[in-house]
Coordinates of C-alpha atoms and ligand atoms in Angstrom, one line a residue:
X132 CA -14.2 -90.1 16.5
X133 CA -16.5 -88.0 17.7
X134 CA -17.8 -89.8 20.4
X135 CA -14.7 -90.2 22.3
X136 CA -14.4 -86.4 22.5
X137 CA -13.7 -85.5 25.6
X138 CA -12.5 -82.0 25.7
X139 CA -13.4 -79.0 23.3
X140 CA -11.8 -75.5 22.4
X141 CA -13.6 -72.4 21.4
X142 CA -11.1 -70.2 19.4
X143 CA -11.5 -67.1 18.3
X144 CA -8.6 -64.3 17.3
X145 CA -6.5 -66.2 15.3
X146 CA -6.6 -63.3 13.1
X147 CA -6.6 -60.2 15.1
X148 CA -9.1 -58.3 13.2
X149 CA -12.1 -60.8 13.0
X150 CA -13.9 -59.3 15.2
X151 CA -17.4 -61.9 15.5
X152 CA -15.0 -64.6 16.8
X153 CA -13.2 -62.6 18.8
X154 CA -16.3 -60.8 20.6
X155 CA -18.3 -64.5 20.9
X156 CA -14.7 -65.8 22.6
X157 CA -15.0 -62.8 25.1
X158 CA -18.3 -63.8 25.4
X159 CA -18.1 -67.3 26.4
X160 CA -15.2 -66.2 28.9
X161 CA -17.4 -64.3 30.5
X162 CA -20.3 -66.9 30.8
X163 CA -18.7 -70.1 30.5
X164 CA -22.3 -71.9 31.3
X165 CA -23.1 -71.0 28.0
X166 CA -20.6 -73.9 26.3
X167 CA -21.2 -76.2 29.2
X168 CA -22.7 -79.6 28.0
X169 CA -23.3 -83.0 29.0
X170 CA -20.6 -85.5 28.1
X171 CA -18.0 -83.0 27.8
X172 CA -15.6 -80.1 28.3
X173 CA -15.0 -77.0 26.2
X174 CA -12.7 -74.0 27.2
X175 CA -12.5 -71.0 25.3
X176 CA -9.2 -68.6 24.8
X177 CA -8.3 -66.3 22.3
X178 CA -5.0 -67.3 20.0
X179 CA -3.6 -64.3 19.4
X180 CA -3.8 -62.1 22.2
X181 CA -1.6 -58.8 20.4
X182 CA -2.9 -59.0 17.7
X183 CA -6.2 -58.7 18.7
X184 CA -4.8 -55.9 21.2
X185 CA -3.2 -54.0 18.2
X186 CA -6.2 -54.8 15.8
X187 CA -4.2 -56.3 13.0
X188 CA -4.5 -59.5 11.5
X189 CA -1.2 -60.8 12.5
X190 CA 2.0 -59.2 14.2
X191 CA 5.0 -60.9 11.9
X192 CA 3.7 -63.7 10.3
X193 CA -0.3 -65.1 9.4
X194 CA -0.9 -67.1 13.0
X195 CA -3.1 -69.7 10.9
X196 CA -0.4 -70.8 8.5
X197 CA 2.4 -71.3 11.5
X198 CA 1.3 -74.9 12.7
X199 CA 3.3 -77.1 10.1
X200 CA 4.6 -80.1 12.5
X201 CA 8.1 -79.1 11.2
X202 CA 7.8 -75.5 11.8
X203 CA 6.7 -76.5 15.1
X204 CA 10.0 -78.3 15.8
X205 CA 12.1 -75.9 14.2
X206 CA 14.0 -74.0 17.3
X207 CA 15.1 -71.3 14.8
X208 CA 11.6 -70.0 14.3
X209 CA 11.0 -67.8 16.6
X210 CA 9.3 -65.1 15.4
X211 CA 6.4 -63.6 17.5
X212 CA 3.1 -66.1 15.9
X213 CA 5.7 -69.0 15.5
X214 CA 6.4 -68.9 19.5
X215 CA 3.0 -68.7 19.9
X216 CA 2.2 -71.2 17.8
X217 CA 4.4 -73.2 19.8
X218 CA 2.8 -72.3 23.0
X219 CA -0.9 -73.2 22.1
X220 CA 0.1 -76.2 20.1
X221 CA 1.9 -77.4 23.6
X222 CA -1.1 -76.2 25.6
X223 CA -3.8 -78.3 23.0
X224 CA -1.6 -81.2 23.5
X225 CA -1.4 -80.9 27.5
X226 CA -4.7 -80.1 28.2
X227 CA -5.9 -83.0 25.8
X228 CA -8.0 -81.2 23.8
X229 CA -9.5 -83.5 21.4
X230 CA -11.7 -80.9 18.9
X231 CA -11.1 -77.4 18.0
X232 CA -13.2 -75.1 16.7
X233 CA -11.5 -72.1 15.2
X234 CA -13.9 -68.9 14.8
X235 CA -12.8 -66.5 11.6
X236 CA -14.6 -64.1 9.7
X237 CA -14.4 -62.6 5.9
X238 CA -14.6 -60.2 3.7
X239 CA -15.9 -62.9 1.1
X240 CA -20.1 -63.3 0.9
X241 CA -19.3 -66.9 2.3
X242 CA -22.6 -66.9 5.0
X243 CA -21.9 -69.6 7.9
X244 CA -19.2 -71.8 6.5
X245 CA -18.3 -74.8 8.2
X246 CA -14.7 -76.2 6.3
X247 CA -13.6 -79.5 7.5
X248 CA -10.2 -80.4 6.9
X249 CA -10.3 -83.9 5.8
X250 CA -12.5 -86.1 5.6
X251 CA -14.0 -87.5 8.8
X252 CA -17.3 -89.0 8.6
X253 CA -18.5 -87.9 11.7
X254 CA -17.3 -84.8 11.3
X255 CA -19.2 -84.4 7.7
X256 CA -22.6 -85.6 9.0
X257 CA -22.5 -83.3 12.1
X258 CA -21.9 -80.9 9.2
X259 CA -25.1 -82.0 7.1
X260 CA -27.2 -81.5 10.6
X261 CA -25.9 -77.8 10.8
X262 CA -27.2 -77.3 7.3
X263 CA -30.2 -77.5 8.4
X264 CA -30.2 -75.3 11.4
X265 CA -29.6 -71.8 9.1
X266 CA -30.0 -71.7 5.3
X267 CA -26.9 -69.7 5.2
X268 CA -24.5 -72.6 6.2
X269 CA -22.1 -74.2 3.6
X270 CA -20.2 -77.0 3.9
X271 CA -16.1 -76.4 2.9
X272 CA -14.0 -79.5 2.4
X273 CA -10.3 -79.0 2.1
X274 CA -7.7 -82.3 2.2
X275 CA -5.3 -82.5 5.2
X276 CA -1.8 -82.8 4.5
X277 CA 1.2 -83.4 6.4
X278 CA 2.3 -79.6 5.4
X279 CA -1.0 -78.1 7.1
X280 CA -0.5 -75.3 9.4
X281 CA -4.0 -74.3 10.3
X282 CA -3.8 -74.1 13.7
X283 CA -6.9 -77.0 14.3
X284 CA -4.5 -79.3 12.8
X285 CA -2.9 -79.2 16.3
X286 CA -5.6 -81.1 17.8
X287 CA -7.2 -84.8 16.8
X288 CA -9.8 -83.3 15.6
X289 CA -11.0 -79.9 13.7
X290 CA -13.4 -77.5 12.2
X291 CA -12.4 -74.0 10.8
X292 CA -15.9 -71.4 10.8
X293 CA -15.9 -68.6 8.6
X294 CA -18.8 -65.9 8.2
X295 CA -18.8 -63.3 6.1
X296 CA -19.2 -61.1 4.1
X297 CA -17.8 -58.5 7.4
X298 CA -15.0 -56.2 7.0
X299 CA -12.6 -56.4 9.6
X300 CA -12.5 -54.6 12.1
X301 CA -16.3 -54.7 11.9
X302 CA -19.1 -55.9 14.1
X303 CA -22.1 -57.5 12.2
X304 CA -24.9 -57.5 14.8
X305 CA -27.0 -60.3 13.0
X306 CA -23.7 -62.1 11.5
X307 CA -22.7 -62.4 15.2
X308 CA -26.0 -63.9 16.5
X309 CA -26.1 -66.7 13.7
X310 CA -22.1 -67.5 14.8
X311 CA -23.6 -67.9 18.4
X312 CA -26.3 -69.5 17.4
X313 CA -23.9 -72.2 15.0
X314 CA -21.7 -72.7 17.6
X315 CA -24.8 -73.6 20.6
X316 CA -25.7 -76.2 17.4
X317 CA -22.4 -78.4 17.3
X318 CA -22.5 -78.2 21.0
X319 CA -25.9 -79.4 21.2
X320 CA -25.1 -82.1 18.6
X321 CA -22.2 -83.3 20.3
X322 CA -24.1 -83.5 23.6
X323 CA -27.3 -85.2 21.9
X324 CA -25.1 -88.1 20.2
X325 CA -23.1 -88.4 24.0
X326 CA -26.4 -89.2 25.3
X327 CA -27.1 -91.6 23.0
X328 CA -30.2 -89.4 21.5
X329 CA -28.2 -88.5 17.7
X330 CA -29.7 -85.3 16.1
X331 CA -31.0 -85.6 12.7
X332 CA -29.2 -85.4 9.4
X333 CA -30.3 -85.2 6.3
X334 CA -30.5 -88.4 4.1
X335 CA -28.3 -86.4 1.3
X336 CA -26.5 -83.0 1.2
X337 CA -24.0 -81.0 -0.9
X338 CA -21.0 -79.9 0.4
X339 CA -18.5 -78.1 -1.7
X340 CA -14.6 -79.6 -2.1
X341 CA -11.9 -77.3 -2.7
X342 CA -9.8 -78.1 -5.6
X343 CA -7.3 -75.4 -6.4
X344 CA -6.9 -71.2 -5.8
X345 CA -7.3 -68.8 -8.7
X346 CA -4.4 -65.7 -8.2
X347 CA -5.2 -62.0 -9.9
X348 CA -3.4 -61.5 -13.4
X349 CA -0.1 -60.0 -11.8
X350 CA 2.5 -58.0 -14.1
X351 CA 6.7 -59.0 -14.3
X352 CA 6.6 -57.2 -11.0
X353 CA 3.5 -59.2 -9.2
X354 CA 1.0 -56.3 -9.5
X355 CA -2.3 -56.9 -10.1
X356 CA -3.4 -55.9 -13.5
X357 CA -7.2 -56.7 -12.5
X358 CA -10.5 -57.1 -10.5
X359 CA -12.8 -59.2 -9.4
X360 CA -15.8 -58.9 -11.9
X361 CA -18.6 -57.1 -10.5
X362 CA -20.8 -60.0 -11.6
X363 CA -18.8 -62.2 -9.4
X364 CA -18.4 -60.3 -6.3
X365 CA -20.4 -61.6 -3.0
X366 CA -21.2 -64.6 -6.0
X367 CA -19.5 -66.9 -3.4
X368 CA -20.7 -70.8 -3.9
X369 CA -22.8 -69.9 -6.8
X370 CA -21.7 -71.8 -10.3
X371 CA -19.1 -70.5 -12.5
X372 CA -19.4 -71.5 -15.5
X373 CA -17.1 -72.2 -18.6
X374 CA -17.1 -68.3 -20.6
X375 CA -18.0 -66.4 -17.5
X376 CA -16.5 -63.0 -16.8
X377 CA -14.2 -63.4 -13.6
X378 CA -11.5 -60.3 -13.5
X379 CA -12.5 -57.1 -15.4
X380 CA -9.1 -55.0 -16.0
X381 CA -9.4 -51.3 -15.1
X382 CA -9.4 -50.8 -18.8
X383 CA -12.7 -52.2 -18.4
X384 CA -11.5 -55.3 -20.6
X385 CA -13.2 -58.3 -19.4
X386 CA -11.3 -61.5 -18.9
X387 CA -13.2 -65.0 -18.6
X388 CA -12.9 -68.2 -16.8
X389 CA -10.8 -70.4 -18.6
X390 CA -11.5 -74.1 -17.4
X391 CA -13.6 -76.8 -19.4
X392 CA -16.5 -77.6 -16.3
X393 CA -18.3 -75.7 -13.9
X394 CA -16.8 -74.4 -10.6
X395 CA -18.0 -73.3 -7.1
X396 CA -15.6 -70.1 -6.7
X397 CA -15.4 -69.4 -2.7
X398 CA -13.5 -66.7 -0.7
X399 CA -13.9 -64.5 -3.8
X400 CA -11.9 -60.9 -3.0
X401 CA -11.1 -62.0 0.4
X402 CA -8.6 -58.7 1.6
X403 CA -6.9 -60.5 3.2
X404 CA -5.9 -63.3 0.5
X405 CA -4.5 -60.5 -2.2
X406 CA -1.3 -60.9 -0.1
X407 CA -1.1 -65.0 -0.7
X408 CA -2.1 -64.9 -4.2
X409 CA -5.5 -65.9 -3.9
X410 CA -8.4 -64.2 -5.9
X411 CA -10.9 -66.7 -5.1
X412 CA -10.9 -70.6 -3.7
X413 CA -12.7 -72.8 -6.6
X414 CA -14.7 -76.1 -5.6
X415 CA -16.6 -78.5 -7.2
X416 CA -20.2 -79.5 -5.3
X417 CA -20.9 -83.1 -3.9
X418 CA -23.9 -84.4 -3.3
X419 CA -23.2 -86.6 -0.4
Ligands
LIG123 ZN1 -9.3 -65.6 9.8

């Protein structure tokens, strides 16, 4: 519940080469005033420290995908992100942090999205106000699982940002100013409902529900045989429909989306998903 919340996180560097989260992180280290409000604490650290060092996304193993409750109990893993995995899932647990709010960035044209992980009610509607606060912010629903290993699912409670389109590596002045300014917005709503004073939300908003990964055509020996469409790149959250070109091969033959109803594709050509077999997230939109 959100209004037992006691403690926050601020994470940024989960991926090493994200940089908006990363710098913002840095940021709020330096100037901790700037995360301070009434009715609670927030902290902020960066995850993983080498990574970030070494400007990589990960050293042996994706960071974000090594915080399966098993995995976390499994002495054998011991790799470098699985110790560390270890580490900050101890240090969420000891320092009772009750909400964590993980910064990434991507290459996918995804603005400010805001994916919850689960379905918390709370959660959603401090979702709808944010809507509000910059056209550019999408709502992401994915189900939690026992098998998630997203590093938020270490703590009670959750929220995964993504902005984007950046490269990595890459510093988006503007990009980096509407993070900021998203993250001063759940801070501010969290303080406003502690004091009693709720900020508004919308009577009725979309948010968009994931419901299944799209890979690239692959060959007998897993290489991809095809692009993303050029009338589907940056097309994040726009509809897909039935008949619509989605992979174009570099013959220049055109292959089409398959499925009988319309779809909300999301991380569309996200670089660093071509090694998970993921060309693009799809969704379907709720109006809530
Ligand atoms: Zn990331």
């Amino acid at each position: 519940m959100i209004a037992s919340i006691k403690k926050i996180a601020l994470v940024g560097g989960t991926h090493g080469g994200e940089l908006t989260g990363i710098f913002l992180i840095k940021k709020f280290k330096q100037y901790p005033h700037l995360i301070q409000r009434y009715g609670f604490e927030s902290i902020a650290f960066i995850s993983n420290e080498k990574a970030v060092e070494v400007g990589t996304r990960y050293i042996d193993i994706d960071l974000n995908r090594a915080f399966n409750c098993q995995d976390l109990k499994n002495p054998q893993l011991i790799n470098y992100e699985q110790s560390l995995a270890k580490k900050i899932a101890q240090r969420i647990q000891q320092e009772k942090i009750d909400l964590v709010i993980d910064l990434h960035s991507t290459t996918s044209n995804m603005g400010l999205t805001v994916i919850l992980h689960g379905d918390n009610p709370d959660l959603l509607k401090m979702a709808g106000y944010l809507t509000q606060t910059n056209s550019k912010v999408r709502i992401l629903q994915h189900e939690l699982n026992k098998q998630s290993s997203y590093l938020i699912s270490s703590a009670e409670l959750g929220v995964t940002i993504e902005v984007g389109a950046v490269a990595n590596g890459v510093l988006d002045a503007k990009l980096f100013q509407e993070t900021e300014n998203l993250v001063y917005a759940i801070l501010d709503y969290l303080e406003a409902d502690k004091k009693g004073q709720p900020l508004p939300v919308p009577p009725s908003f979309t948010y968009y529900s994931a419901i299944g990964t799209v890979d690239y055509p692959r060959n007998e020996q897993g290489k991809i045989q095809a692009m993303i469409h050029p009338q589907l790149q940056f097309q994040d959250y726009q509809p897909l429909n039935p008949g619509n070109p989605i992979f174009i091969t570099f013959d220049g033959e055109e292959i089409f989306y398959q499925g009988d109803e319309t779809v909300y594709p999301v991380f569309i050509n996200e670089a660093a998903y071509y090694e998970k077999g993921t060309a693009m997230c799809l969704t379907k939109a709720v109006r809530n």
